[in-house]
Amino acid sequence: MELIDRIRGARLIGVLTGAGISTASGIPDYRGPDGVWTRTPSAVNAFTLENFMADAEVRREFWRSYTGHAAWRAEPNAAHRALAELDGSGAAVRVLTQNVDGLHQKAGLAARKVLELHGTMHTTRCTSCPVRLSTTEVLERGEDDPRCPECGGILKLDVVLFGQTLDGEVLGRARHVAAASEVFLAIGSSLQVEPAASLCTVAVRSGATLVIVNRDPTPYDEDADFVLREDIETVVPELCAAAEG
Ligand code: ZN
C-alpha cells in the first residue's frame, strides 16, 4: 500500500490532532452532533477572553463547565497509544494538538513532543501576576470564581479562549514541524479553526504527504494525498502497526 510505504519511509511524521481523536475516550467534540457548541450555540459567543475578564457570570459558567468535565476521568484510547508507540520506531513523531486534554502525554508521548496549540486544561494561570497552579487543586477549592492566592487576580485555565491569539512561540514551533515533516497526518480535526488548520498548507507546500483522517469532509480534503473517512480508533492503530511492521 502506497500510504504505508510513505509512512514507513518518513523520518519525521507531523500529526495534527483535533477533538475527533478524543471522542472515543469519552470527551465530546465541539462541532459534532453531540458537540458542546451544537447543543449550546450561545457558549461560542460567551467564552471570549473579553467576556471572561469582564463578567463574573461568564467565569462561573466557564468554571462550572470544567468542574465535571469528562476529560478529568478520560483515558487515552488506541489511537493516542498507537501514535505514542510509533514515535522512535524508525520515525520521529511530533504531535500538534488542538486538544487541551493532555491525552497524548498520558498515552506515553514525551511532553516535549506535544505542542498544545490551544493550551491545556491541566494548568491555571493568574491573569494579573506570574502565578501558575494545578487546575485540579483550584477546582478542589470549590469556588465558583476562584482568585489568585498571591494577588487576588482573576484565575483562568491555560486554554485559549475565543478572541485570544495563540501562543506565538508554540505556533512558530508547530509551523517548523509542519514544514519539516515528510508525512503530515491530520486526525479528527474539522480543520475549520485557523491558524491551526493552515498547518496543513505549510506541510503540503514543503512537500509533505498530507493524510486526513476525519469523519466529515474538511476544507483541506482536495489538498490531501489521502483522505480516510474511517473510525479513528481503528484506522490509526492499523496505519501505525503497518508502518512499524
Ligand atoms: Zn496573581
mmCIF file of C-alpha atoms and ligand atoms in Angstrom:
data_model
loop_
_atom_site.group_PDB
_atom_site.id
_atom_site.type_symbol
_atom_site.label_atom_id
_atom_site.label_comp_id
_atom_site.label_asym_id
_atom_site.label_seq_id
_atom_site.Cartn_x
_atom_site.Cartn_y
_atom_site.Cartn_z
ATOM 1 C CA MET A 1 0.000 0.000 0.000
ATOM 2 C CA GLU A 2 1.445 3.300 -1.082
ATOM 3 C CA LEU A 3 0.364 5.188 2.036
ATOM 4 C CA ILE A 4 2.047 2.659 4.317
ATOM 5 C CA ASP A 5 5.267 2.948 2.298
ATOM 6 C CA ARG A 6 5.290 6.698 2.690
ATOM 7 C CA ILE A 7 4.761 6.488 6.438
ATOM 8 C CA ARG A 8 7.378 3.764 6.717
ATOM 9 C CA GLY A 9 9.921 5.810 4.766
ATOM 10 C CA ALA A 10 9.434 9.018 6.777
ATOM 11 C CA ARG A 11 11.938 10.234 9.330
ATOM 12 C CA LEU A 12 9.622 12.894 10.725
ATOM 13 C CA ILE A 13 5.862 12.477 10.968
ATOM 14 C CA GLY A 14 3.879 15.548 11.977
ATOM 15 C CA VAL A 15 0.463 14.799 13.458
ATOM 16 C CA LEU A 16 -2.218 17.447 13.865
ATOM 17 C CA THR A 17 -4.985 16.232 16.146
ATOM 18 C CA GLY A 18 -8.416 17.647 16.919
ATOM 19 C CA ALA A 19 -11.377 16.750 19.090
ATOM 20 C CA GLY A 20 -12.220 13.692 16.954
ATOM 21 C CA ILE A 21 -9.286 11.712 18.349
ATOM 22 C CA SER A 22 -10.591 12.108 21.908
ATOM 23 C CA THR A 23 -14.284 11.330 21.401
ATOM 24 C CA ALA A 24 -13.509 7.610 21.744
ATOM 25 C CA SER A 25 -12.107 8.497 25.181
ATOM 26 C CA GLY A 26 -15.497 9.904 26.134
ATOM 27 C CA ILE A 27 -14.765 13.591 25.564
ATOM 28 C CA PRO A 28 -17.476 15.266 23.461
ATOM 29 C CA ASP A 29 -16.260 17.279 20.474
ATOM 30 C CA TYR A 30 -17.396 20.797 19.718
ATOM 31 C CA ARG A 31 -18.958 20.643 16.276
ATOM 32 C CA GLY A 32 -20.289 17.081 16.029
ATOM 33 C CA PRO A 33 -23.951 16.143 16.538
ATOM 34 C CA ASP A 34 -23.459 15.845 20.314
ATOM 35 C CA GLY A 35 -20.903 18.626 20.422
ATOM 36 C CA VAL A 36 -20.828 21.324 23.045
ATOM 37 C CA TRP A 37 -21.317 24.111 20.521
ATOM 38 C CA THR A 38 -24.044 22.248 18.641
ATOM 39 C CA ARG A 39 -26.106 21.790 21.790
ATOM 40 C CA THR A 40 -25.299 25.208 23.292
ATOM 41 C CA PRO A 41 -24.593 27.675 20.462
ATOM 42 C CA SER A 42 -24.516 30.569 22.962
ATOM 43 C CA ALA A 43 -21.377 29.061 24.507
ATOM 44 C CA VAL A 44 -19.409 30.126 21.430
ATOM 45 C CA ASN A 45 -20.227 33.780 21.986
ATOM 46 C CA ALA A 46 -19.965 33.648 25.756
ATOM 47 C CA PHE A 47 -16.480 32.222 26.131
ATOM 48 C CA THR A 48 -14.417 35.047 24.702
ATOM 49 C CA LEU A 49 -11.470 36.411 26.627
ATOM 50 C CA GLU A 50 -13.159 39.817 26.780
ATOM 51 C CA ASN A 51 -16.353 38.404 28.324
ATOM 52 C CA PHE A 52 -14.393 36.163 30.662
ATOM 53 C CA MET A 53 -12.413 39.090 32.068
ATOM 54 C CA ALA A 54 -15.396 41.436 32.283
ATOM 55 C CA ASP A 55 -18.220 39.236 33.535
ATOM 56 C CA ALA A 56 -18.177 37.143 36.726
ATOM 57 C CA GLU A 57 -21.196 35.161 35.483
ATOM 58 C CA VAL A 58 -19.254 34.049 32.380
ATOM 59 C CA ARG A 59 -16.380 32.971 34.632
ATOM 60 C CA ARG A 60 -18.737 30.991 36.883
ATOM 61 C CA GLU A 61 -20.269 29.296 33.822
ATOM 62 C CA PHE A 62 -16.803 28.545 32.487
ATOM 63 C CA TRP A 63 -15.549 27.000 35.747
ATOM 64 C CA ARG A 64 -18.807 25.034 36.070
ATOM 65 C CA SER A 65 -18.295 23.590 32.574
ATOM 66 C CA TYR A 66 -14.849 22.331 33.578
ATOM 67 C CA THR A 67 -15.716 21.071 37.065
ATOM 68 C CA GLY A 68 -17.459 17.941 35.832
ATOM 69 C CA HIS A 69 -15.613 17.760 32.510
ATOM 70 C CA ALA A 70 -15.296 14.246 31.061
ATOM 71 C CA ALA A 71 -11.603 14.877 30.379
ATOM 72 C CA TRP A 72 -10.680 14.592 34.068
ATOM 73 C CA ARG A 73 -11.663 10.914 34.030
ATOM 74 C CA ALA A 74 -10.662 10.187 30.426
ATOM 75 C CA GLU A 75 -8.035 7.650 29.442
ATOM 76 C CA PRO A 76 -6.081 7.643 26.171
ATOM 77 C CA ASN A 77 -7.608 5.390 23.503
ATOM 78 C CA ALA A 78 -5.972 3.083 20.949
ATOM 79 C CA ALA A 79 -5.221 5.979 18.566
ATOM 80 C CA HIS A 80 -3.340 8.008 21.215
ATOM 81 C CA ARG A 81 -1.400 4.920 22.250
ATOM 82 C CA ALA A 82 -0.516 3.930 18.665
ATOM 83 C CA LEU A 83 0.924 7.385 17.926
ATOM 84 C CA ALA A 84 2.991 7.295 21.120
ATOM 85 C CA GLU A 85 4.337 3.854 20.154
ATOM 86 C CA LEU A 86 5.067 4.946 16.574
ATOM 87 C CA ASP A 87 7.479 7.585 17.866
ATOM 88 C CA GLY A 88 11.017 6.273 17.832
ATOM 89 C CA SER A 89 10.161 3.126 15.869
ATOM 90 C CA GLY A 90 12.086 4.487 12.874
ATOM 91 C CA ALA A 91 10.281 7.781 12.557
ATOM 92 C CA ALA A 92 10.096 10.658 14.998
ATOM 93 C CA VAL A 93 6.547 11.731 15.803
ATOM 94 C CA ARG A 94 5.652 15.272 16.768
ATOM 95 C CA VAL A 95 2.042 15.994 17.716
ATOM 96 C CA LEU A 96 0.469 19.398 17.196
ATOM 97 C CA THR A 97 -2.827 19.228 19.019
ATOM 98 C CA GLN A 98 -5.904 21.417 19.180
ATOM 99 C CA ASN A 99 -6.992 19.452 22.245
ATOM 100 C CA VAL A 100 -6.457 20.633 25.806
ATOM 101 C CA ASP A 101 -6.993 17.223 27.445
ATOM 102 C CA GLY A 102 -3.365 16.042 27.781
ATOM 103 C CA LEU A 103 -4.192 12.535 26.480
ATOM 104 C CA HIS A 104 -1.197 12.291 24.101
ATOM 105 C CA GLN A 105 1.159 12.752 27.053
ATOM 106 C CA LYS A 106 -0.900 10.375 29.195
ATOM 107 C CA ALA A 107 -0.512 7.780 26.402
ATOM 108 C CA GLY A 108 3.255 7.980 26.833
ATOM 109 C CA LEU A 109 4.435 10.584 24.318
ATOM 110 C CA ALA A 110 7.060 12.862 25.909
ATOM 111 C CA ALA A 111 5.686 16.303 26.754
ATOM 112 C CA ARG A 112 8.344 17.995 24.610
ATOM 113 C CA LYS A 113 6.991 16.124 21.566
ATOM 114 C CA VAL A 114 3.477 17.543 22.005
ATOM 115 C CA LEU A 115 2.697 21.138 21.072
ATOM 116 C CA GLU A 116 -0.599 22.211 22.602
ATOM 117 C CA LEU A 117 -1.858 24.863 20.173
ATOM 118 C CA HIS A 118 -4.897 25.749 22.261
ATOM 119 C CA GLY A 119 -3.231 25.325 25.648
ATOM 120 C CA THR A 120 -4.024 22.864 28.394
ATOM 121 C CA MET A 121 -6.823 22.458 30.916
ATOM 122 C CA HIS A 122 -4.420 20.947 33.427
ATOM 123 C CA THR A 123 -2.827 24.209 34.493
ATOM 124 C CA THR A 124 -4.328 27.537 35.514
ATOM 125 C CA ARG A 125 -2.739 30.972 35.494
ATOM 126 C CA CYS A 126 -3.338 34.259 37.206
ATOM 127 C CA THR A 127 -4.250 36.976 34.701
ATOM 128 C CA SER A 128 -2.520 39.633 36.840
ATOM 129 C CA CYS A 129 0.723 38.024 38.077
ATOM 130 C CA PRO A 130 3.033 35.106 37.121
ATOM 131 C CA VAL A 131 1.311 32.552 39.429
ATOM 132 C CA ARG A 132 0.650 29.166 37.814
ATOM 133 C CA LEU A 133 -1.359 26.440 39.564
ATOM 134 C CA SER A 134 -2.634 22.925 39.013
ATOM 135 C CA THR A 135 -6.239 23.179 37.782
ATOM 136 C CA THR A 136 -7.209 20.137 39.875
ATOM 137 C CA GLU A 137 -6.102 21.974 43.019
ATOM 138 C CA VAL A 138 -8.019 25.096 42.009
ATOM 139 C CA LEU A 139 -11.178 23.045 41.367
ATOM 140 C CA GLU A 140 -10.794 21.288 44.726
ATOM 141 C CA ARG A 141 -11.197 24.675 46.405
ATOM 142 C CA GLY A 142 -14.793 24.551 45.167
ATOM 143 C CA GLU A 143 -15.034 28.300 44.484
ATOM 144 C CA ASP A 144 -17.293 29.485 41.671
ATOM 145 C CA ASP A 145 -14.976 32.351 40.614
ATOM 146 C CA PRO A 146 -11.567 31.362 42.027
ATOM 147 C CA ARG A 147 -8.951 34.036 42.660
ATOM 148 C CA CYS A 148 -5.158 34.083 42.772
ATOM 149 C CA PRO A 149 -3.798 33.166 46.227
ATOM 150 C CA GLU A 150 -0.953 35.691 45.776
ATOM 151 C CA CYS A 151 -2.615 38.812 44.389
ATOM 152 C CA GLY A 152 -6.379 38.190 44.257
ATOM 153 C CA GLY A 153 -6.367 38.418 40.449
ATOM 154 C CA ILE A 154 -8.741 36.545 38.145
ATOM 155 C CA LEU A 155 -7.643 32.943 37.514
ATOM 156 C CA LYS A 156 -8.006 31.421 34.060
ATOM 157 C CA LEU A 157 -7.366 27.972 32.664
ATOM 158 C CA ASP A 158 -4.371 27.803 30.333
ATOM 159 C CA VAL A 159 -6.746 27.208 27.407
ATOM 160 C CA VAL A 160 -7.045 29.623 24.507
ATOM 161 C CA LEU A 161 -10.445 31.344 24.517
ATOM 162 C CA PHE A 162 -12.217 32.883 21.538
ATOM 163 C CA GLY A 163 -10.722 36.248 20.753
ATOM 164 C CA GLN A 164 -7.402 35.227 22.263
ATOM 165 C CA THR A 165 -4.399 34.805 19.998
ATOM 166 C CA LEU A 166 -2.418 31.587 20.046
ATOM 167 C CA ASP A 167 0.948 31.479 21.770
ATOM 168 C CA GLY A 168 3.351 32.760 19.088
ATOM 169 C CA GLU A 169 6.242 30.589 20.180
ATOM 170 C CA VAL A 170 4.151 27.399 20.157
ATOM 171 C CA LEU A 171 2.693 28.272 16.757
ATOM 172 C CA GLY A 172 6.160 29.019 15.360
ATOM 173 C CA ARG A 173 7.424 25.646 16.535
ATOM 174 C CA ALA A 174 4.324 23.964 15.073
ATOM 175 C CA ARG A 175 4.941 25.592 11.675
ATOM 176 C CA HIS A 176 8.538 24.403 11.828
ATOM 177 C CA VAL A 177 7.375 20.819 12.478
ATOM 178 C CA ALA A 178 4.827 21.029 9.643
ATOM 179 C CA ALA A 179 7.482 22.315 7.228
ATOM 180 C CA ALA A 180 9.990 19.608 8.201
ATOM 181 C CA SER A 181 7.536 16.659 8.152
ATOM 182 C CA GLU A 182 7.657 14.149 5.317
ATOM 183 C CA VAL A 183 4.231 12.830 6.238
ATOM 184 C CA PHE A 184 1.624 15.045 7.872
ATOM 185 C CA LEU A 185 -1.392 13.331 9.425
ATOM 186 C CA ALA A 186 -4.431 15.451 10.303
ATOM 187 C CA ILE A 187 -6.555 13.325 12.614
ATOM 188 C CA GLY A 188 -10.003 14.133 13.985
ATOM 189 C CA SER A 189 -9.933 17.811 13.156
ATOM 190 C CA SER A 190 -12.642 19.568 11.149
ATOM 191 C CA LEU A 191 -9.789 21.894 10.027
ATOM 192 C CA GLN A 192 -12.052 24.899 10.447
ATOM 193 C CA VAL A 193 -10.098 26.714 13.138
ATOM 194 C CA GLU A 194 -7.219 28.872 11.962
ATOM 195 C CA PRO A 195 -4.337 29.243 12.164
ATOM 196 C CA ALA A 196 -4.050 25.637 13.349
ATOM 197 C CA ALA A 197 -5.680 24.234 10.210
ATOM 198 C CA SER A 198 -3.368 26.124 7.834
ATOM 199 C CA LEU A 199 -0.526 23.979 9.182
ATOM 200 C CA CYS A 200 -1.741 21.512 6.516
ATOM 201 C CA THR A 201 -0.894 24.096 3.854
ATOM 202 C CA VAL A 202 2.545 24.658 5.377
ATOM 203 C CA ALA A 203 3.183 20.908 5.248
ATOM 204 C CA VAL A 204 1.948 20.472 1.646
ATOM 205 C CA ARG A 205 3.967 23.447 0.365
ATOM 206 C CA SER A 206 7.067 21.917 1.925
ATOM 207 C CA GLY A 207 6.467 18.652 0.082
ATOM 208 C CA ALA A 208 4.852 16.529 2.795
ATOM 209 C CA THR A 209 2.368 13.788 2.045
ATOM 210 C CA LEU A 210 -0.878 15.025 3.593
ATOM 211 C CA VAL A 211 -3.192 12.400 5.086
ATOM 212 C CA ILE A 212 -6.559 13.448 6.516
ATOM 213 C CA VAL A 213 -8.397 11.078 8.840
ATOM 214 C CA ASN A 214 -11.780 12.542 9.744
ATOM 215 C CA ARG A 215 -15.423 11.509 9.871
ATOM 216 C CA ASP A 216 -16.636 14.545 7.898
ATOM 217 C CA PRO A 217 -15.256 16.403 4.865
ATOM 218 C CA THR A 218 -12.792 19.212 5.603
ATOM 219 C CA PRO A 219 -11.785 22.339 3.628
ATOM 220 C CA TYR A 220 -8.364 20.737 3.058
ATOM 221 C CA ASP A 221 -9.507 17.437 1.532
ATOM 222 C CA GLU A 222 -8.596 18.475 -2.005
ATOM 223 C CA ASP A 223 -5.049 19.295 -0.903
ATOM 224 C CA ALA A 224 -4.653 15.853 0.672
ATOM 225 C CA ASP A 225 -2.883 12.864 -0.883
ATOM 226 C CA PHE A 226 -5.081 10.511 1.130
ATOM 227 C CA VAL A 227 -8.454 11.087 2.814
ATOM 228 C CA LEU A 228 -9.650 8.364 5.179
ATOM 229 C CA ARG A 229 -13.234 8.574 6.443
ATOM 230 C CA GLU A 230 -12.815 5.691 8.810
ATOM 231 C CA ASP A 231 -13.103 5.223 12.531
ATOM 232 C CA ILE A 232 -10.073 6.893 14.112
ATOM 233 C CA GLU A 233 -9.703 4.381 16.916
ATOM 234 C CA THR A 234 -9.488 1.595 14.302
ATOM 235 C CA VAL A 235 -7.635 3.104 11.374
ATOM 236 C CA VAL A 236 -4.868 4.992 13.229
ATOM 237 C CA PRO A 237 -3.590 1.893 15.091
ATOM 238 C CA GLU A 238 -3.777 -0.074 11.792
ATOM 239 C CA LEU A 239 -1.703 2.548 9.961
ATOM 240 C CA CYS A 240 0.845 2.766 12.773
ATOM 241 C CA ALA A 241 1.170 -1.019 13.092
ATOM 242 C CA ALA A 242 1.637 -1.411 9.334
ATOM 243 C CA ALA A 243 4.249 1.349 9.279
ATOM 244 C CA GLU A 244 6.191 -0.260 12.123
ATOM 245 C CA GLY A 245 5.888 -3.802 10.734
HETATM 246 ZN ZN ZN B 1 -1.899 36.665 40.891
#
